[in-house]
PDB file of C-alpha atoms in Angstrom:
ATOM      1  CA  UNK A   1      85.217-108.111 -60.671  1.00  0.00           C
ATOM      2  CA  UNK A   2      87.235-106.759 -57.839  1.00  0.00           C
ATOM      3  CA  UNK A   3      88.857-103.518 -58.289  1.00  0.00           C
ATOM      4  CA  UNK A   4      92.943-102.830 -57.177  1.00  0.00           C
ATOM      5  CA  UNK A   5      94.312 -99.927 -56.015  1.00  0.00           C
ATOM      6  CA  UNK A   6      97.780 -99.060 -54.390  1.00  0.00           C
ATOM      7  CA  UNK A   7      97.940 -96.166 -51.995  1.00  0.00           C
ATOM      8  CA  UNK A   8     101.149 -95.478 -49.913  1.00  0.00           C
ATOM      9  CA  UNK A   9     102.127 -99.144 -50.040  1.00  0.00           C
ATOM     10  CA  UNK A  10      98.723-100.654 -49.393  1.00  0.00           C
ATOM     11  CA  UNK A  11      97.111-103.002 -52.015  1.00  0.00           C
ATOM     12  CA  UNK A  12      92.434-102.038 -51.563  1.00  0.00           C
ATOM     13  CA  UNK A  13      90.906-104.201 -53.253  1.00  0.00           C
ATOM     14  CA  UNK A  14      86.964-103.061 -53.203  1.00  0.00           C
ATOM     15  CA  UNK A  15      84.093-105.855 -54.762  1.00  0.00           C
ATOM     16  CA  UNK A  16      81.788-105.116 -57.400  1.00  0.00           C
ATOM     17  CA  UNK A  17      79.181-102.172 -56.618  1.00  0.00           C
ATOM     18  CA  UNK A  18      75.565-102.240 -55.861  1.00  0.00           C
ATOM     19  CA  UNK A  19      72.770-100.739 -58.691  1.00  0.00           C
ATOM     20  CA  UNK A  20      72.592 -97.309 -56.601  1.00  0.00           C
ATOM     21  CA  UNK A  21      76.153 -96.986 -57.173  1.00  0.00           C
ATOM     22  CA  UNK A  22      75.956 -97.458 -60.796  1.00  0.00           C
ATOM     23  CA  UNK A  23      72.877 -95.674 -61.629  1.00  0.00           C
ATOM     24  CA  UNK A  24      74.869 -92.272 -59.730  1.00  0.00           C
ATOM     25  CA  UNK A  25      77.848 -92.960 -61.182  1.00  0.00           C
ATOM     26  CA  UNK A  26      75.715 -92.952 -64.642  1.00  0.00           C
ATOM     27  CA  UNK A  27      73.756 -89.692 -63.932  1.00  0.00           C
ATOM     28  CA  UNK A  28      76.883 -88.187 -62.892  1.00  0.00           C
ATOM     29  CA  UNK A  29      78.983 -89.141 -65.462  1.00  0.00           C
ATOM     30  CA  UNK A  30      76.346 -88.101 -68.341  1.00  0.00           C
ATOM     31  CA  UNK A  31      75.995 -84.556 -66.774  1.00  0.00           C
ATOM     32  CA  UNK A  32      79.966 -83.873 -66.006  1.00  0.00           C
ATOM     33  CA  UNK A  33      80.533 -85.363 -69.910  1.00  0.00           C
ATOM     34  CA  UNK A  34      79.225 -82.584 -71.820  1.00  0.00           C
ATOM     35  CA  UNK A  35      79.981 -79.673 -69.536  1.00  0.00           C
ATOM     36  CA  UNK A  36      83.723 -81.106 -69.558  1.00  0.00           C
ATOM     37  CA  UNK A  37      83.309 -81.473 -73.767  1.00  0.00           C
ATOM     38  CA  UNK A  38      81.999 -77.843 -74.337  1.00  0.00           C
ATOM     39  CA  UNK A  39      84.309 -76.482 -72.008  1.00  0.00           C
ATOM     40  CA  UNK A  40      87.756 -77.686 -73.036  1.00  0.00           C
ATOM     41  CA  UNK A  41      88.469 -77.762 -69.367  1.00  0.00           C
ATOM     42  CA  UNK A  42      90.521 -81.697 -69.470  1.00  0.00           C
ATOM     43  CA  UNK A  43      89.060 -85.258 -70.296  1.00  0.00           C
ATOM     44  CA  UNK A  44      86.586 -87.328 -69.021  1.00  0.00           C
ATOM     45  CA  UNK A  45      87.172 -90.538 -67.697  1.00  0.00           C
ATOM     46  CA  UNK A  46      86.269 -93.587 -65.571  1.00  0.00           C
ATOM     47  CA  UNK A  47      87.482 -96.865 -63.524  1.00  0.00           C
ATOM     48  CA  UNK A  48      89.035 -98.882 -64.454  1.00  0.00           C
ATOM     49  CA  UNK A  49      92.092 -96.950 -65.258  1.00  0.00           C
ATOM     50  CA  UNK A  50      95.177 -97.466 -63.451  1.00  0.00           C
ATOM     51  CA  UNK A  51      96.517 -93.502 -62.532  1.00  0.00           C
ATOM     52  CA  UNK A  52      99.501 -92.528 -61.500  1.00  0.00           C
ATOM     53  CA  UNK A  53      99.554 -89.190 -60.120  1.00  0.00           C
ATOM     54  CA  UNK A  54     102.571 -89.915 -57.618  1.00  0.00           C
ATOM     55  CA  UNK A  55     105.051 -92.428 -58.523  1.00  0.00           C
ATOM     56  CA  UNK A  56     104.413 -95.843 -56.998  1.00  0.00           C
ATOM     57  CA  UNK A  57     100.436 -95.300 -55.970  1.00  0.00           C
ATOM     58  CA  UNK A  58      97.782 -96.554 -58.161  1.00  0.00           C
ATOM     59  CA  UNK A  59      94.096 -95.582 -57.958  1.00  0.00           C
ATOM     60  CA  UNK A  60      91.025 -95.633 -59.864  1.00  0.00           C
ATOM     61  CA  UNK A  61      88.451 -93.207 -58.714  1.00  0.00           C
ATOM     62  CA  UNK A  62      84.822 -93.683 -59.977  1.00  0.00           C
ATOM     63  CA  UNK A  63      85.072 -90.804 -62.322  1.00  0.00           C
ATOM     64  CA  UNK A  64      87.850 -88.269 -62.894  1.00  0.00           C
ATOM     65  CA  UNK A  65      88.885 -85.674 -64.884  1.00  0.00           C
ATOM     66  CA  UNK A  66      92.452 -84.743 -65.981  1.00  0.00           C
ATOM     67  CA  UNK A  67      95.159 -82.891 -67.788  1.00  0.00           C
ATOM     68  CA  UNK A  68      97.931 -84.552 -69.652  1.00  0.00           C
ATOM     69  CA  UNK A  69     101.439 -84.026 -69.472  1.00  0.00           C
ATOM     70  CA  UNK A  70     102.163 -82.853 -72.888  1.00  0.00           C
ATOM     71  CA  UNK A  71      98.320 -81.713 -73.476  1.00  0.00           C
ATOM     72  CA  UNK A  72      97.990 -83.782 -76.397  1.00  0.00           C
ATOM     73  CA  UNK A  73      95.639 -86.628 -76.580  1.00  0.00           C
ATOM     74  CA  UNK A  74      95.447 -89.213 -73.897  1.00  0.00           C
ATOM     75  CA  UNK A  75      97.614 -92.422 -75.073  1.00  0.00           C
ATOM     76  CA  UNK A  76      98.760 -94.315 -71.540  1.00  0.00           C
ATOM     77  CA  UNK A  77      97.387 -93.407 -68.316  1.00  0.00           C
ATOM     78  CA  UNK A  78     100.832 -92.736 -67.249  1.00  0.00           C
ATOM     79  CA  UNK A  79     100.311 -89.669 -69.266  1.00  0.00           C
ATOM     80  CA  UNK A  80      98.507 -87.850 -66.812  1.00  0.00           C
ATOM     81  CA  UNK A  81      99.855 -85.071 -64.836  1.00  0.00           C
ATOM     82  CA  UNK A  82      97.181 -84.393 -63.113  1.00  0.00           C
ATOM     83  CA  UNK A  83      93.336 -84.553 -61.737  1.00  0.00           C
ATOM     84  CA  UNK A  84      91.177 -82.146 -62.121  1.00  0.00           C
ATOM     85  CA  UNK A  85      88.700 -84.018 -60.132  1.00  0.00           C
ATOM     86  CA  UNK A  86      88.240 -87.457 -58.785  1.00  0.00           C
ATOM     87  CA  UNK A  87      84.934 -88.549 -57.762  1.00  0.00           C
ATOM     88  CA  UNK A  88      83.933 -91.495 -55.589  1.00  0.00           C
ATOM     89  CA  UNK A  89      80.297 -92.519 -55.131  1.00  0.00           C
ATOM     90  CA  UNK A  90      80.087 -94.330 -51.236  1.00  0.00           C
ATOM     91  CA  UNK A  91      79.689 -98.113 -50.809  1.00  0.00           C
ATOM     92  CA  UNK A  92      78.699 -99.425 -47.569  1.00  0.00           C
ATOM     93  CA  UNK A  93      82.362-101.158 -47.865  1.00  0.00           C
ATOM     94  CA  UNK A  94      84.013 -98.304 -49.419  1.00  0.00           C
ATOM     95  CA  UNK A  95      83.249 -95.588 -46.865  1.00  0.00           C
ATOM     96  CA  UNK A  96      86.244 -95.882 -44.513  1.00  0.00           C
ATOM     97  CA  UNK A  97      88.650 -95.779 -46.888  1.00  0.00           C
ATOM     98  CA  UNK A  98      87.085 -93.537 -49.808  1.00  0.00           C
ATOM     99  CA  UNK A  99      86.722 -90.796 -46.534  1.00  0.00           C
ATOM    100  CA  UNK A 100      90.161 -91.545 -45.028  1.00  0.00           C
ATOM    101  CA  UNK A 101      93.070 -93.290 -47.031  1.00  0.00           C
ATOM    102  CA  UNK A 102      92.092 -91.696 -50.462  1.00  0.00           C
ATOM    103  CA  UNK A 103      90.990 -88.528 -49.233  1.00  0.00           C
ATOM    104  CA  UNK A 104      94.480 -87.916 -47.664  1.00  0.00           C
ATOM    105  CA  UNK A 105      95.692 -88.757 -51.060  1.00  0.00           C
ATOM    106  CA  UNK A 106      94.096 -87.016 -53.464  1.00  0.00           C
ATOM    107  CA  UNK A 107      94.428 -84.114 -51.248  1.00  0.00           C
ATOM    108  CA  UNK A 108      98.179 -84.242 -50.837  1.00  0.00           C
ATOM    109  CA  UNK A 109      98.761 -85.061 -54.538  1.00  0.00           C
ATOM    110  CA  UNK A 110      97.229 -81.213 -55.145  1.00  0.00           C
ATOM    111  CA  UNK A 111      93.743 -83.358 -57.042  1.00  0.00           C
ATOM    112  CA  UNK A 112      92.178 -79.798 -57.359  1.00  0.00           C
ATOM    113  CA  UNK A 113      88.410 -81.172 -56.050  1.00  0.00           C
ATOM    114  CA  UNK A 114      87.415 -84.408 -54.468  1.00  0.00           C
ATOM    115  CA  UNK A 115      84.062 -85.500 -54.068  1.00  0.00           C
ATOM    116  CA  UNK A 116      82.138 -88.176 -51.783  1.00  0.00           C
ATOM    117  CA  UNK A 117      78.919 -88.436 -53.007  1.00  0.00           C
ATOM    118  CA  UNK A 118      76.856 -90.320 -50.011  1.00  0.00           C
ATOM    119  CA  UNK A 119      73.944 -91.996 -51.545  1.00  0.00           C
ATOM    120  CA  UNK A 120      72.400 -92.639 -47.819  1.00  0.00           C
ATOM    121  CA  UNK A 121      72.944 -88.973 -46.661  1.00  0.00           C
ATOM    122  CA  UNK A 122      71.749 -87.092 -49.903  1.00  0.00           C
ATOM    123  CA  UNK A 123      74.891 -84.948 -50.163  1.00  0.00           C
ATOM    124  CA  UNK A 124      78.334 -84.398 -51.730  1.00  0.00           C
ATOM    125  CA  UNK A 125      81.005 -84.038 -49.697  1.00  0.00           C
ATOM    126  CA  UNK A 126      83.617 -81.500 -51.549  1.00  0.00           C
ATOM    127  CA  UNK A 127      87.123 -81.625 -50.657  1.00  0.00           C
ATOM    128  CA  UNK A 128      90.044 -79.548 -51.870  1.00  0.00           C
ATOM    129  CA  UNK A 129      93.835 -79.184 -51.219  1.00  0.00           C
ATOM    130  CA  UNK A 130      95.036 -77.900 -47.688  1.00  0.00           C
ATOM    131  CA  UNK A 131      91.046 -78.178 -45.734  1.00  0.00           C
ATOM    132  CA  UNK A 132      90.486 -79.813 -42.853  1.00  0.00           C
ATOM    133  CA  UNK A 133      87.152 -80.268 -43.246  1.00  0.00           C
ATOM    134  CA  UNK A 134      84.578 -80.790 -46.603  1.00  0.00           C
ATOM    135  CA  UNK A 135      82.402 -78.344 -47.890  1.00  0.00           C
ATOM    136  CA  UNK A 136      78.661 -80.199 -47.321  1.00  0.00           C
ATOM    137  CA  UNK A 137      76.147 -79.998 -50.593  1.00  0.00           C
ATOM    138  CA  UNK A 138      73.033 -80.175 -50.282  1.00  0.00           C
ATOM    139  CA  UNK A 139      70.573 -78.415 -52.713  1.00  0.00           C
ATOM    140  CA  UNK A 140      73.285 -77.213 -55.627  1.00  0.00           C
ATOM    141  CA  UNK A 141      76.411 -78.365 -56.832  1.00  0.00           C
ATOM    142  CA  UNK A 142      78.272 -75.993 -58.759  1.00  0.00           C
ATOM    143  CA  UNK A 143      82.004 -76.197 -60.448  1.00  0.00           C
ATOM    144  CA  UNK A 144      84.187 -74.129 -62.876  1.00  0.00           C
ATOM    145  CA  UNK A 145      87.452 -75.797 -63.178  1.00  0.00           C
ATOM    146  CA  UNK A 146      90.199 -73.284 -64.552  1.00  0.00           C
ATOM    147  CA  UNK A 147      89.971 -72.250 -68.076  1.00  0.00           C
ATOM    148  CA  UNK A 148      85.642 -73.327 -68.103  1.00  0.00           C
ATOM    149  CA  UNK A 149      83.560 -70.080 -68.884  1.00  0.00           C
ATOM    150  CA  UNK A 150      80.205 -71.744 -67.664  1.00  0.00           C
ATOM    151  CA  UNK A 151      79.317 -72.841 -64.457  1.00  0.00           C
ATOM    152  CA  UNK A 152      78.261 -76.533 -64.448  1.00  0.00           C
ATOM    153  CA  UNK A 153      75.069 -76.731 -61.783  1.00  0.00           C
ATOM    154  CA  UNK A 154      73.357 -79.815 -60.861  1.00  0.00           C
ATOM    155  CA  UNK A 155      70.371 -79.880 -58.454  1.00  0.00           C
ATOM    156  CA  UNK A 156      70.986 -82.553 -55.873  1.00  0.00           C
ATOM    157  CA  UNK A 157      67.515 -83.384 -54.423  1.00  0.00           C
ATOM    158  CA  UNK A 158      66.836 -84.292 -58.518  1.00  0.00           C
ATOM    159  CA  UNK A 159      70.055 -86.393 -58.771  1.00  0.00           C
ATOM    160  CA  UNK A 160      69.387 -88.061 -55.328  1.00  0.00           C
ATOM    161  CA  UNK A 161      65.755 -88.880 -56.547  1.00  0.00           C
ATOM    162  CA  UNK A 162      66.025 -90.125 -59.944  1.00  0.00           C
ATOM    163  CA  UNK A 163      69.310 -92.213 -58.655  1.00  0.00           C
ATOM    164  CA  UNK A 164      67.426 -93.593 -55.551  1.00  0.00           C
ATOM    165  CA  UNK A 165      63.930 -93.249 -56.082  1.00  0.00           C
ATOM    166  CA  UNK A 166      63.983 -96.953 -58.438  1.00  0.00           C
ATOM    167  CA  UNK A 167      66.367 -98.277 -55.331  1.00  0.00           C
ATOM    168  CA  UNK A 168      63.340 -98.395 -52.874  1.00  0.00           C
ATOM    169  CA  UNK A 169      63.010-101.556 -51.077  1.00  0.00           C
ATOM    170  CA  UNK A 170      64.995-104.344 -48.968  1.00  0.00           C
ATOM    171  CA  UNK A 171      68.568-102.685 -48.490  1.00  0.00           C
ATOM    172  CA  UNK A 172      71.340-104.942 -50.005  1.00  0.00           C
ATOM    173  CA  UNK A 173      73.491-106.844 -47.680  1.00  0.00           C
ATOM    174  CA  UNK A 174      76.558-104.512 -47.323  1.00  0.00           C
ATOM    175  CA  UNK A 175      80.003-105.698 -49.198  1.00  0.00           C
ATOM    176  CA  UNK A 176      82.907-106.568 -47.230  1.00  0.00           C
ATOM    177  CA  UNK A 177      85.162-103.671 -46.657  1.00  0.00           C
ATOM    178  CA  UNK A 178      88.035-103.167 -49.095  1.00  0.00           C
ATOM    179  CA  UNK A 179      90.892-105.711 -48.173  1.00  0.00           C
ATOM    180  CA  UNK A 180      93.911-103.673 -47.227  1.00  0.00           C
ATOM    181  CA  UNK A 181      97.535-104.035 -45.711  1.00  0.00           C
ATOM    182  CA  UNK A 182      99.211-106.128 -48.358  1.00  0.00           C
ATOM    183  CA  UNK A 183     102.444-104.001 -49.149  1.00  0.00           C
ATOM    184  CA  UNK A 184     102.595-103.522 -53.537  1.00  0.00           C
ATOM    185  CA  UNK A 185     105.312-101.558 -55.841  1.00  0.00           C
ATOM    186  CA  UNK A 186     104.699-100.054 -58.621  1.00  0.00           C
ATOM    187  CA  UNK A 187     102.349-100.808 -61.722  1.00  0.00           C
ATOM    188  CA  UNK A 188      99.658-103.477 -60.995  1.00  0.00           C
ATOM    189  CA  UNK A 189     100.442-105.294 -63.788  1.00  0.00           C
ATOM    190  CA  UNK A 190      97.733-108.274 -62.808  1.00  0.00           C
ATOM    191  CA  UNK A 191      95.117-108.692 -60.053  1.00  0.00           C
ATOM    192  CA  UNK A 192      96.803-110.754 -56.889  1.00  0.00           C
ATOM    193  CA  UNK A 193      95.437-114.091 -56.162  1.00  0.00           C
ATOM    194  CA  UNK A 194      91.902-113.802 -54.657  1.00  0.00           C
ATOM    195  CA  UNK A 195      92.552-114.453 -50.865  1.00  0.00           C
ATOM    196  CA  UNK A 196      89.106-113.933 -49.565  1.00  0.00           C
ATOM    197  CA  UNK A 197      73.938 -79.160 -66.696  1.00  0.00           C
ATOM    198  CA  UNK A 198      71.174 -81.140 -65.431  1.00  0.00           C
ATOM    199  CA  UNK A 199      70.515 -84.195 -65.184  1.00  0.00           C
ATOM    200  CA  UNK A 200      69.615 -87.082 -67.988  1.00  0.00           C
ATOM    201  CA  UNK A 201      66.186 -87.956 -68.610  1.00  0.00           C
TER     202      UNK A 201
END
C-alpha cells in the first residue's frame, strides 16, 4: 500500500515501490544489519515506522538507524531521540521530494548521515548536517558511526550489479509522484481517504 509521511505540515503519500527498489533496499539492509549488531552503534530498522524526530513531522525512511531516548530497548517509536542514519533508495516518483523536502529535514533535525542511493546513476549521494552540497559515491562506501570500532565498507559497482543486473529489460512505467500539500497534525493515526561488510550472496 501507499506509504504517509508528514513533513512541515505536508501529508506525501508515495505508492508501492518497484523490484529494483526492494532488491537494494534488501542488499542494503542485510549488509548495514550485522555491522550495526557487532558494533553496538544503535538499532536497525525499516518503513513502515512512524518517527518522530521533531514534534509534529512524521517520516518513514527506507532504512534507518537510531538511538533511544533512555537507551534501553526500543518499545514505541516515539522513543527515539534520534537517527543515526536514514536511508532512502530513489523512485522515479520519489526523487523530488526524497532530494528536496526530506533532505532539508533530516538535515535540520541534526540526522547525523543521509543517503540517496540512485539506482539509475550508480551512486550514493551522502548528506550530513550544515552541507550544501552531497558527498558523491561511487566505487566505496564507508561509515563509522560514533562509538563503532570497524569501518563498515561496501563496494558499490557490486551492490549496483547484483541489485540491477536481474532488473534488465523494459523499464517500468514510472509511479506518480508523491501526493503532497494536504496540511496534517500530529500522529497519523490512520491512512486519509485515497483521493487519487559486503554484500549477501
Amino acid at each position: 500500500g501507499n506509504r504517509y509521511e508528514c513533513i512541515d505540515g505536508l501529508l506525501l503519500v508515495t505508492p508501492s515501490p518497484a523490484v529494483s527498489h526492494q532488491r537494494a533496499f534488501r542488499c542494503l539492509f542485510t549488509a548495514l544489519g550485522g555491522y550495526v549488531e557487532a558494533q553496538r552503534c544503535g538499532e536497525l530498522m525499516s518503513a513502515p515506522a512512524d518517527v518522530e524526530i521533531v514534534p509534529g513531522t512524521v517520516v518513514q525512511p527506507d532504512i534507518f538507524v537510531f538511538l533511544t531516548k533512555s537507551g534501553a530497548e526500543l518499545q514505541r517509536w516515539s522513543d527515539i531521540s534520534a537517527l543515526i542514519l536514514a536511508v532512502e533508495i530513489l523512485s522515479p516518483g520519489t526523487a523530488k521530494v526524497d532530494r528536496g523536502v526530506k533532505r532539508r529535514f533530516y538535515q535540520r533535525a541534526g540526522v547525523h548521515e543521509y543517503w540517496i542511493v540512485d539506482l539509475d546513476a550508480r551512486l550514493i549521494e551522502r548528506w550530513t548536517p550544515g552541507n550544501e552540497h552531497p558527498e558523491i559515491l561511487h566505487e566505496t562506501l564507508r561509515w563509522a558511526p560514533a562509538g563503532a570500532t570497524e569501518v563498515l565498507e561496501i563496494d558499490l559497482p557490486s551492490f549496483f550489479a547484483k541489485v540491477l543486473g536481474a532488473c534488465a529489460g523494459p523499464r517500468a512505467r514510472p509511479p506518480p509522484e508523491p501526493r503532497r500539500g494536504t496540511r496534517c497534525h500530529g500522529h497519523l493515526a490512520a491512512p486519509p481517504p485515497e483521493t487519487s561488510a559486503p554484500i549477501p550472496p
